[in-house]
PDB file of C-alpha atoms and ligand atoms in Angstrom:
ATOM      1  CA  MET A   1     110.383  97.541 111.026  1.00 70.00           C
ATOM      2  CA  GLN A   2     109.831 101.281 111.567  1.00 75.00           C
ATOM      3  CA  GLU A   3     113.229 101.526 113.286  1.00 81.00           C
ATOM      4  CA  ALA A   4     114.820  99.666 110.182  1.00 85.00           C
ATOM      5  CA  ALA A   5     113.111 102.108 107.920  1.00 84.00           C
ATOM      6  CA  TRP A   6     114.474 105.021 109.823  1.00 85.00           C
ATOM      7  CA  SER A   7     118.002 103.656 109.745  1.00 89.00           C
ATOM      8  CA  TYR A   8     117.858 103.139 105.918  1.00 90.00           C
ATOM      9  CA  SER A   9     116.576 106.694 105.637  1.00 89.00           C
ATOM     10  CA  LEU A  10     119.493 108.019 107.680  1.00 92.00           C
ATOM     11  CA  VAL A  11     122.045 106.095 105.522  1.00 95.00           C
ATOM     12  CA  LEU A  12     120.456 107.323 102.370  1.00 94.00           C
ATOM     13  CA  MET A  13     120.330 110.824 103.529  1.00 94.00           C
ATOM     14  CA  THR A  14     124.048 110.682 104.463  1.00 95.00           C
ATOM     15  CA  LEU A  15     124.920 109.232 101.127  1.00 96.00           C
ATOM     16  CA  ILE A  16     122.985 112.130  99.304  1.00 95.00           C
ATOM     17  CA  VAL A  17     124.686 114.836 101.447  1.00 96.00           C
ATOM     18  CA  ALA A  18     128.074 113.193 100.815  1.00 96.00           C
ATOM     19  CA  GLY A  19     127.306 113.188  97.088  1.00 95.00           C
ATOM     20  CA  PHE A  20     126.496 116.943  97.264  1.00 94.00           C
ATOM     21  CA  ILE A  21     129.598 117.615  99.126  1.00 94.00           C
ATOM     22  CA  TYR A  22     131.680 115.661  96.667  1.00 93.00           C
ATOM     23  CA  VAL A  23     130.186 117.614  93.735  1.00 91.00           C
ATOM     24  CA  ALA A  24     130.586 120.961  95.577  1.00 90.00           C
ATOM     25  CA  MET A  25     134.342 120.197  96.253  1.00 88.00           C
ATOM     26  CA  HIS A  26     135.054 119.180  92.681  1.00 85.00           C
ATOM     27  CA  SER A  27     132.937 121.728  90.823  1.00 80.00           C
ATOM     28  CA  ARG A  28     135.879 124.098  90.213  1.00 76.00           C
ATOM     29  CA  GLN A  29     137.902 121.609  88.364  1.00 70.00           C
ATOM     30  CA  ARG A  30     137.120 122.105  84.674  1.00 66.00           C
ATOM     31  CA  LYS A  31     139.601 120.081  82.935  1.00 64.00           C
ATOM     32  CA  THR A  32     137.444 117.122  82.021  1.00 66.00           C
ATOM     33  CA  ASP A  33     136.331 116.561  78.355  1.00 73.00           C
ATOM     34  CA  TYR A  34     132.594 116.045  78.628  1.00 77.00           C
ATOM     35  CA  GLY A  35     131.988 114.604  75.205  1.00 80.00           C
ATOM     36  CA  PRO A  36     132.465 110.897  76.029  1.00 83.00           C
ATOM     37  CA  LEU A  37     130.781 111.386  79.374  1.00 85.00           C
ATOM     38  CA  VAL A  38     127.694 112.754  77.843  1.00 88.00           C
ATOM     39  CA  LYS A  39     127.470 109.882  75.435  1.00 88.00           C
ATOM     40  CA  ARG A  40     127.768 107.434  78.186  1.00 89.00           C
ATOM     41  CA  ALA A  41     125.217 109.095  80.180  1.00 91.00           C
ATOM     42  CA  TYR A  42     122.686 109.051  77.220  1.00 91.00           C
ATOM     43  CA  THR A  43     123.212 105.278  76.855  1.00 91.00           C
ATOM     44  CA  TRP A  44     122.379 104.781  80.560  1.00 94.00           C
ATOM     45  CA  ARG A  45     119.457 107.014  80.135  1.00 94.00           C
ATOM     46  CA  ALA A  46     118.081 104.827  77.332  1.00 93.00           C
ATOM     47  CA  ARG A  47     118.733 101.693  79.249  1.00 94.00           C
ATOM     48  CA  PHE A  48     116.939 103.091  82.310  1.00 94.00           C
ATOM     49  CA  PHE A  49     114.012 104.180  80.107  1.00 95.00           C
ATOM     50  CA  TRP A  50     113.574 100.597  78.760  1.00 95.00           C
ATOM     51  CA  LEU A  51     114.029  99.219  82.262  1.00 94.00           C
ATOM     52  CA  LEU A  52     111.129 101.420  83.395  1.00 93.00           C
ATOM     53  CA  VAL A  53     109.013 100.550  80.529  1.00 94.00           C
ATOM     54  CA  LEU A  54     109.687  96.697  80.576  1.00 95.00           C
ATOM     55  CA  VAL A  55     109.987  96.131  84.346  1.00 94.00           C
ATOM     56  CA  PHE A  56     108.710  98.858  86.459  1.00 93.00           C
ATOM     57  CA  PHE A  57     105.321  99.470  84.747  1.00 92.00           C
ATOM     58  CA  PRO A  58     104.208  95.864  84.582  1.00 93.00           C
ATOM     59  CA  VAL A  59     105.157  95.393  88.176  1.00 92.00           C
ATOM     60  CA  MET A  60     103.319  98.567  89.076  1.00 90.00           C
ATOM     61  CA  ILE A  61     100.097  97.458  87.138  1.00 90.00           C
ATOM     62  CA  TYR A  62     100.331  94.013  88.755  1.00 89.00           C
ATOM     63  CA  ASN A  63     100.413  95.642  92.202  1.00 84.00           C
ATOM     64  CA  LEU A  64      97.298  97.555  91.521  1.00 83.00           C
ATOM     65  CA  PHE A  65      95.287  94.327  91.688  1.00 79.00           C
ATOM     66  CA  ASP A  66      96.446  93.844  95.245  1.00 69.00           C
ATOM     67  CA  LEU A  67      95.074  97.277  96.534  1.00 68.00           C
ATOM     68  CA  PRO A  68      93.261  96.917  99.741  1.00 59.00           C
ATOM     69  CA  TYR A  69      90.075  98.501  98.368  1.00 59.00           C
ATOM     70  CA  GLY A  70      87.260  96.614  96.916  1.00 54.00           C
ATOM     71  CA  PRO A  71      83.476  96.033  96.986  1.00 51.00           C
ATOM     72  CA  ARG A  72      83.734  94.169 100.347  1.00 53.00           C
ATOM     73  CA  ALA A  73      83.257  97.313 102.439  1.00 50.00           C
ATOM     74  CA  ALA A  74      79.860  98.110 100.674  1.00 51.00           C
ATOM     75  CA  GLN A  75      78.536  94.611 101.180  1.00 54.00           C
ATOM     76  CA  GLN A  76      79.172  94.796 104.992  1.00 55.00           C
ATOM     77  CA  GLY A  77      75.965  96.812 105.678  1.00 62.00           C
ATOM     78  CA  PRO A  78      75.613  99.781 107.957  1.00 69.00           C
ATOM     79  CA  ALA A  79      78.391 100.348 110.421  1.00 71.00           C
ATOM     80  CA  THR A  80      77.630  99.438 114.086  1.00 75.00           C
ATOM     81  CA  HIS A  81      80.645 101.522 115.429  1.00 85.00           C
ATOM     82  CA  THR A  82      82.629 104.606 114.580  1.00 91.00           C
ATOM     83  CA  ILE A  83      86.216 105.442 115.427  1.00 94.00           C
ATOM     84  CA  SER A  84      87.415 109.127 115.082  1.00 95.00           C
ATOM     85  CA  ALA A  85      91.037 109.352 114.159  1.00 96.00           C
ATOM     86  CA  ILE A  86      93.110 112.470 113.993  1.00 96.00           C
ATOM     87  CA  GLY A  87      96.720 112.569 112.771  1.00 96.00           C
ATOM     88  CA  HIS A  88      99.120 114.806 114.631  1.00 96.00           C
ATOM     89  CA  MET A  89     102.861 115.395 114.152  1.00 93.00           C
ATOM     90  CA  TRP A  90     103.601 112.786 115.310  1.00 92.00           C
ATOM     91  CA  TYR A  91     101.063 110.525 116.835  1.00 96.00           C
ATOM     92  CA  TRP A  92      97.587 109.321 116.161  1.00 96.00           C
ATOM     93  CA  GLU A  93      94.595 110.330 118.383  1.00 96.00           C
ATOM     94  CA  LEU A  94      91.896 107.674 118.396  1.00 96.00           C
ATOM     95  CA  ASP A  95      88.761 108.102 120.362  1.00 94.00           C
ATOM     96  CA  LYS A  96      88.362 104.469 120.692  1.00 92.00           C
ATOM     97  CA  ASN A  97      90.711 101.539 120.114  1.00 90.00           C
ATOM     98  CA  GLU A  98      88.690  98.451 120.820  1.00 92.00           C
ATOM     99  CA  VAL A  99      86.263  96.879 118.356  1.00 92.00           C
ATOM    100  CA  LYS A 100      84.551  93.476 117.940  1.00 91.00           C
ATOM    101  CA  ARG A 101      85.630  91.054 115.214  1.00 90.00           C
ATOM    102  CA  GLY A 102      83.275  91.004 112.134  1.00 88.00           C
ATOM    103  CA  GLU A 103      81.336  94.157 113.021  1.00 88.00           C
ATOM    104  CA  PRO A 104      81.712  96.921 110.382  1.00 89.00           C
ATOM    105  CA  VAL A 105      83.297  99.988 111.696  1.00 91.00           C
ATOM    106  CA  ASP A 106      83.371 103.454 110.159  1.00 92.00           C
ATOM    107  CA  ILE A 107      86.744 105.073 110.830  1.00 94.00           C
ATOM    108  CA  HIS A 108      86.587 108.789 110.249  1.00 95.00           C
ATOM    109  CA  VAL A 109      90.116 109.995 109.532  1.00 96.00           C
ATOM    110  CA  THR A 110      91.393 113.742 109.508  1.00 96.00           C
ATOM    111  CA  SER A 111      94.603 115.571 110.456  1.00 97.00           C
ATOM    112  CA  ALA A 112      95.293 118.465 112.866  1.00 96.00           C
ATOM    113  CA  ASP A 113      98.375 119.634 110.981  1.00 94.00           C
ATOM    114  CA  VAL A 114      99.875 118.182 107.801  1.00 95.00           C
ATOM    115  CA  ASN A 115      98.863 115.349 105.530  1.00 96.00           C
ATOM    116  CA  HIS A 116      99.436 111.890 106.970  1.00 97.00           C
ATOM    117  CA  GLY A 117      98.567 108.467 105.659  1.00 96.00           C
ATOM    118  CA  PHE A 118      96.360 106.216 107.713  1.00 96.00           C
ATOM    119  CA  GLY A 119      97.250 102.756 107.169  1.00 96.00           C
ATOM    120  CA  ILE A 120      95.781  99.709 108.933  1.00 95.00           C
ATOM    121  CA  TYR A 121      97.914  96.555 109.361  1.00 95.00           C
ATOM    122  CA  ASP A 122      96.619  93.116 110.479  1.00 93.00           C
ATOM    123  CA  PRO A 123      98.380  91.122 113.194  1.00 93.00           C
ATOM    124  CA  SER A 124     100.795  89.778 110.595  1.00 93.00           C
ATOM    125  CA  MET A 125     101.599  93.293 109.404  1.00 92.00           C
ATOM    126  CA  ARG A 126      99.748  93.097 106.129  1.00 92.00           C
ATOM    127  CA  LEU A 127      98.254  96.315 104.952  1.00 92.00           C
ATOM    128  CA  ILE A 128      94.412  95.822 104.888  1.00 92.00           C
ATOM    129  CA  ALA A 129      93.078  99.328 104.568  1.00 92.00           C
ATOM    130  CA  GLN A 130      94.349 102.938 104.154  1.00 93.00           C
ATOM    131  CA  THR A 131      93.260 106.579 103.464  1.00 94.00           C
ATOM    132  CA  GLN A 132      94.651 110.001 103.660  1.00 95.00           C
ATOM    133  CA  ALA A 133      94.493 112.055 106.827  1.00 96.00           C
ATOM    134  CA  MET A 134      94.145 115.519 105.649  1.00 95.00           C
ATOM    135  CA  PRO A 135      93.556 118.729 107.500  1.00 96.00           C
ATOM    136  CA  GLY A 136      90.225 120.241 106.814  1.00 95.00           C
ATOM    137  CA  TYR A 137      88.687 116.873 105.363  1.00 94.00           C
ATOM    138  CA  THR A 138      87.316 113.836 106.757  1.00 94.00           C
ATOM    139  CA  ASN A 139      87.882 110.543 104.938  1.00 94.00           C
ATOM    140  CA  THR A 140      85.871 107.538 105.982  1.00 92.00           C
ATOM    141  CA  ILE A 141      87.044 103.850 105.775  1.00 90.00           C
ATOM    142  CA  ARG A 142      84.335 101.224 106.372  1.00 89.00           C
ATOM    143  CA  HIS A 143      86.069  98.019 107.614  1.00 89.00           C
ATOM    144  CA  ALA A 144      84.962  94.845 109.414  1.00 89.00           C
ATOM    145  CA  PHE A 145      87.929  93.342 111.144  1.00 91.00           C
ATOM    146  CA  GLU A 146      88.021  89.684 110.191  1.00 89.00           C
ATOM    147  CA  GLU A 147      90.235  88.254 112.939  1.00 91.00           C
ATOM    148  CA  ALA A 148      90.816  88.986 116.573  1.00 92.00           C
ATOM    149  CA  GLY A 149      94.190  90.558 117.670  1.00 94.00           C
ATOM    150  CA  VAL A 150      96.151  93.683 117.693  1.00 96.00           C
ATOM    151  CA  TYR A 151      95.918  95.810 114.437  1.00 96.00           C
ATOM    152  CA  ARG A 152      98.434  98.486 113.954  1.00 96.00           C
ATOM    153  CA  VAL A 153      98.029 101.969 112.471  1.00 96.00           C
ATOM    154  CA  LEU A 154     101.126 103.408 110.758  1.00 96.00           C
ATOM    155  CA  CYS A 155     101.659 106.617 108.901  1.00 96.00           C
ATOM    156  CA  LEU A 156     102.012 106.060 105.166  1.00 95.00           C
ATOM    157  CA  GLU A 157     103.067 109.497 104.139  1.00 95.00           C
ATOM    158  CA  TYR A 158     106.334 111.140 105.108  1.00 94.00           C
ATOM    159  CA  CYS A 159     105.396 114.024 107.407  1.00 94.00           C
ATOM    160  CA  GLY A 160     108.600 115.062 109.057  1.00 91.00           C
ATOM    161  CA  LEU A 161     111.308 113.914 111.406  1.00 91.00           C
ATOM    162  CA  VAL A 162     109.458 111.516 113.605  1.00 92.00           C
ATOM    163  CA  HIS A 163     107.216 110.147 110.881  1.00 93.00           C
ATOM    164  CA  HIS A 164     108.368 106.576 111.514  1.00 92.00           C
ATOM    165  CA  ASN A 165     107.120 106.796 115.115  1.00 92.00           C
ATOM    166  CA  MET A 166     103.397 107.499 114.224  1.00 94.00           C
ATOM    167  CA  MET A 167     101.954 104.268 115.501  1.00 95.00           C
ATOM    168  CA  ALA A 168      98.649 103.401 117.176  1.00 96.00           C
ATOM    169  CA  GLU A 169      96.986 100.117 117.991  1.00 95.00           C
ATOM    170  CA  ILE A 170      93.373  98.809 117.474  1.00 95.00           C
ATOM    171  CA  GLN A 171      92.432  95.877 119.635  1.00 95.00           C
ATOM    172  CA  VAL A 172      90.003  93.534 117.870  1.00 94.00           C
ATOM    173  CA  ASN A 173      88.144  91.300 120.356  1.00 92.00           C
ATOM    174  CA  PRO A 174      86.738  87.918 119.505  1.00 90.00           C
TER     175      PRO A 174
HETATM  176 CU1  CUA B   1     102.472 111.271 109.716  1.00 79.82          CU
HETATM  177 CU2  CUA B   1     104.091 110.339 108.416  1.00 79.82          CU
END
């Protein structure tokens, strides 16, 4: 999955660079009449605006209901374990990566360099919890892992060239 994301990024970056080169190469030709072009652009801008209002915003609001936060964490009682996680360019440093199923764990997350996103995925690669890894701050997630298996930590914030490779594993034992 991360490799695919990296490939898509590469293709998009190439397209953007190609676009810039095309514009730079054609920027000296000034024979076009811009009037009709501007009119067409405004039409598309209006269409895009309504697309945003009618499609994008409802989808965004619908998505908010699926956020992996909620009152669950508070109901789980005091944490029985803690994990310290530090984000680095480009790897995660976890002082422990094994926990027991059902036991609430406090995960203290910080960063040694730039901002990273600490996202925990369950064995079926569903995002179940996330927080920011920020230099100089510690954010805490309390979470009880509900099923045994290998959970993955991926970086959720673009943090440079090897961002896609920031992965760690948390083993949840039965
Ligand atoms: Cu760390 Cu992206």
